[in-house]
Structure formats: structure tokens, C-alpha cells
Amino acid sequence: MPERPSAGRADLEEAILRAAEAEFAEKGFEGATTAAIAARAGLPKANLHYYVATKEALYRRVVEGVLAAWLDAARGFDAAPTAVEALTRYIEGKMDLARDRPLGSRIFAREVMSGAPVIRDFLDTTLSAWVRERGAIVEGWVADGQLRPLDPKVLFYMIWAATQHYADFAHQITALNGGVPLDDAGFAAAKRQVVATLLGGVLAPRPDDMAAIPA
Amino acid sequence: MPERPSAGRADLEEAILRAAEAEFAEKGFEGATTAAIAARAGLPKANLHYYVATKEALYRRVVEGVLAAWLDAARGFDAAPTAVEALTRYIEGKMDLARDRPLGSRIFAREVMSGAPVIRDFLDTTLSAWVRERGAIVEGWVADGQLRPLDPKVLFYMIWAATQHYADFAHQITALNGGVPLDDAGFAAAKRQVVATLLGGVLAPRPDDMAAIPA
DNA sequence: TGATGGTTTGACCGCTCGGAAAAACTGACG
DNA sequence: CGTCAGTTTTTCCGAGCGGTCAAACCATCA
């Protein structure tokens, strides 16, 4: 087994995956070229092909990583006693994910807009089950008076939309921020406002709950 | 002037634009092919080229239409006396736009995710001005106590995200709706909840304003 | 040192794409 | 009926794409 000094096999595959993620996020599956991915990873095109069979297989691997990160962030919803805590944790987790891994979100968005050719199965099975189960929990919160009457799915859509917007539309946000990307303080403020607005919009209007919303 | 029975020049150009919009929305600029656009419009590829010089010129024309529709919907914000009315009208208008013209929203989203190569100027000038002016109005509503303290831009982002989600992620919504697209009743309910949640989240918590939120 | 197996690379291939060119067609008008 | 401007269609081309291939490279071990 050859032991290269700078790049072992694992490091190379990691570099390829990161390069592919960036290219797919920016250009889309059709727009991305294997040559550009290889160049970004720092190796010739033919060498990239030694590690991944086809462009589609590479894309599929990248997407799998995206879905794994999504599911991981979605666990922030569970194991919280109250609606306020669960929603706050979940929204903040998704905001952080949008901030830290925006590329994955863009790949996901492109996938869905193209009719979800690769992740259709994920939508029909894993995500459907997730929404069904957590939807039941949300309905429980409505029943016991924590939340105003609402359709859980519409709430989830709002959370996903509001949070992923900071990944998918980061360029637009930058443009409307005077051309400079949101700094950490600006993003933290946005996160607070997103949480406050969503919670304020769905929590049953009881004074003690209103007080629990961060300013 | 030749008077064809079925298709005059104006009709043909309209058909081309609609076909191009559909292809660009689904496949993206790189993924779309002029052959597919021509086929969808019902004419040979070379004939399409007689009407539009290049693929990029065609794309640019489609995008201009999208931006025009966006600005038109954005006018729902103006000329409303109160925050409740202005926001309600604007959110509902953007929801209707997402429902009626989802393709444009997807093209816009793809553009931004790709770094806005074509609409950068629009973002930097027209949209920036729009946000600046309406942001001042929103700040006025905060100052006179209609709205809780907030950053207007973050509010706009939430409105854009929540509404355009119904266009950009329609496939996902369909998958989570048991495989069938949202019907009109379901969409109307979603629209009501989006308006209620956003208004409930930003309106200053005064009893009379709360009562103004649609159920 | 020579054989071996994993790795790297330049050259190449078939295909599809956007676009060009030119011929054929069509209807209006003299 | 001939001319002409506008339109349609067939054919073709160069560029760039994903992917292949065989030669070269390199570390290890008998």
C-alpha cells in the first residue's frame, strides 16, 4: 500500500467530493463539468475518473451527503419537551446548517426544481415519514393549546423556506447588503428574527409564551 | 404580410417564450437545449433560430419577463394605509404569483444560485432601491408601533422565501401531499396560514391587531 | 533487480450541442 | 407570370462534453 506524503486515498476522495459539491451547487448537474471538478480538486480529469465511475455516480454520492446532513439537522426537532424549545432548536439548527453548508442546500433546491430525479425516493419515503411523525407531534401541540390552529406541513414549509433561503439566495442577500456577505453578527440577528417571527406567528397568544420569544 | 391561419409572428414568439420558460425552469440554462425548446414550441430548431439570435438572448428575454412579473406583484405592497393591509396584500400577491407562474420563480432561483450572472444588475439597482424604499416604510410602521422591532430586510426575505417556496419546491410539496399536487383549496388554506403566521409574527401584540389576522 | 499492483496521465473517441449556411417554399404585388 | 421579401427546413460544422485506453509511473517485496 503506497503511502503518499500529502494525499492519501481518503483525502483525495474527500477533495473530489468537496470540489464536486461546489461545482454542482453553482452550475447544476448539467452545467458542471467533470474537467472543472477535477481541476478544482487539483488533478487531471482522467485521474478523477479513476476514483469515480461516472459523473452521475459522483453526483449521487454528493447528494447522499446532503441528505445525511439534512437528517442530522432535523434531529434538533426531537427530544425537546415544549413546542417553543423544539421549534427554536430546529429553526436555529437549520439556520446554522444553511450558514455552514450552503452548497448542499443549493444542490437540494436544484434537485427539487428539476423534478427530483435523484432524490424522489427520499422525498417519498424518508421525508414523508419524517413529516408525518413530526406533524403528529405538532398537532399535539395545537391540541394542548401550545400552538394556534395550523397545518403542520405548512409550518414546516415556512421553516424550510425561511432558513434555506439564507443558503440558496445568499448571493441575493449579499447584493442587498451592499455587496458584502452577511457577517456573523448580521446572520445572528437574522436568525433571532426568523425564530421570533415564526414562533410569534404560531404560538398561541398567551402572555407567558409571548415572553419566551427571544427579542 | 403573410397571414397564416394558426400562427402569426406574435403568436409564434409567444409560443417560443413560453416553451423556453418551461425548459429553462426545469433544466436550467445549461441543461436546456434549443432543440428541446423548439420542439416544445412546435417548430424545427433552425426555425427557432430565425426568431432568436442566440440561446442566451432567448434566456435574457425570458428573464426580463420574470422580473417584470415580479415588479408587478411587488406593487401590491404600495398604496395601502396600514401595515396589516400592505403586508397582507403583498404576501397574497406573491403567493398567487407563485401559484400562477411558478416557472419564473424557478428561473429566478436558479439565476441567484448561479451567482446571478444575468440579473446582477437588477439586484444591485432596481431591487436594492425597492428594498431601501419599502424598508423605510416598514421602519415607519415599527416606529409608530404597528410592528414589533425588526429588520425590514429579514422580513422581506421571509416573505419571499415562504411564498416562492410554493413555486420552487412544488415538486416536494406534491410528494409530501401523497403524490398529488396541491389543489386550489389546499393552496388557499396554505396562503391563509402563511399570511396569518407572518403577520402574527411581526405585528405588535395589541389585541385589536391580533383580531385583524385572518383565521 | 525484476516482478507486481495500484495510480497517474496525455491522447483520443463518439456524441451532442449551439449555431451557420443555403436552398426551398410561400404569398403579395406589379 | 415574374419578382421579391419574409419564412421554413435540410444540411452541415466546430467546440466541448463524458468517458476510454494504454502507456508511464511508483512503491513495495521476493
Coordinates of C-alpha atoms in Angstrom, one line a residue, chain A residues 14 18 21 36 53 64 68 70 98 101 105 109 115 119 145 158 164 169 173 188 209:
Chain A
E14 CA -12.7 13.9 0.2
R18 CA -15.9 18.8 -1.9
E21 CA -20.3 19.7 -4.3
A36 CA -13.9 21.6 -13.8
A53 CA -17.1 5.8 -12.4
E64 CA -26.3 11.4 -0.3
A68 CA -27.4 12.9 5.6
W70 CA -30.3 17.4 6.4
A98 CA -27.7 27.0 5.9
R101 CA -23.1 24.2 4.4
S105 CA -28.9 23.3 0.2
A109 CA -33.1 23.0 -4.3
G115 CA -38.4 17.3 -10.6
I119 CA -34.0 12.2 -4.5
G145 CA -53.1 24.8 23.3
M158 CA -42.2 28.0 6.1
Q164 CA -32.7 27.6 3.4
F169 CA -30.2 33.1 -2.0
I173 CA -28.7 38.7 0.3
A188 CA -27.1 36.0 14.2
D209 CA -45.4 32.2 25.9

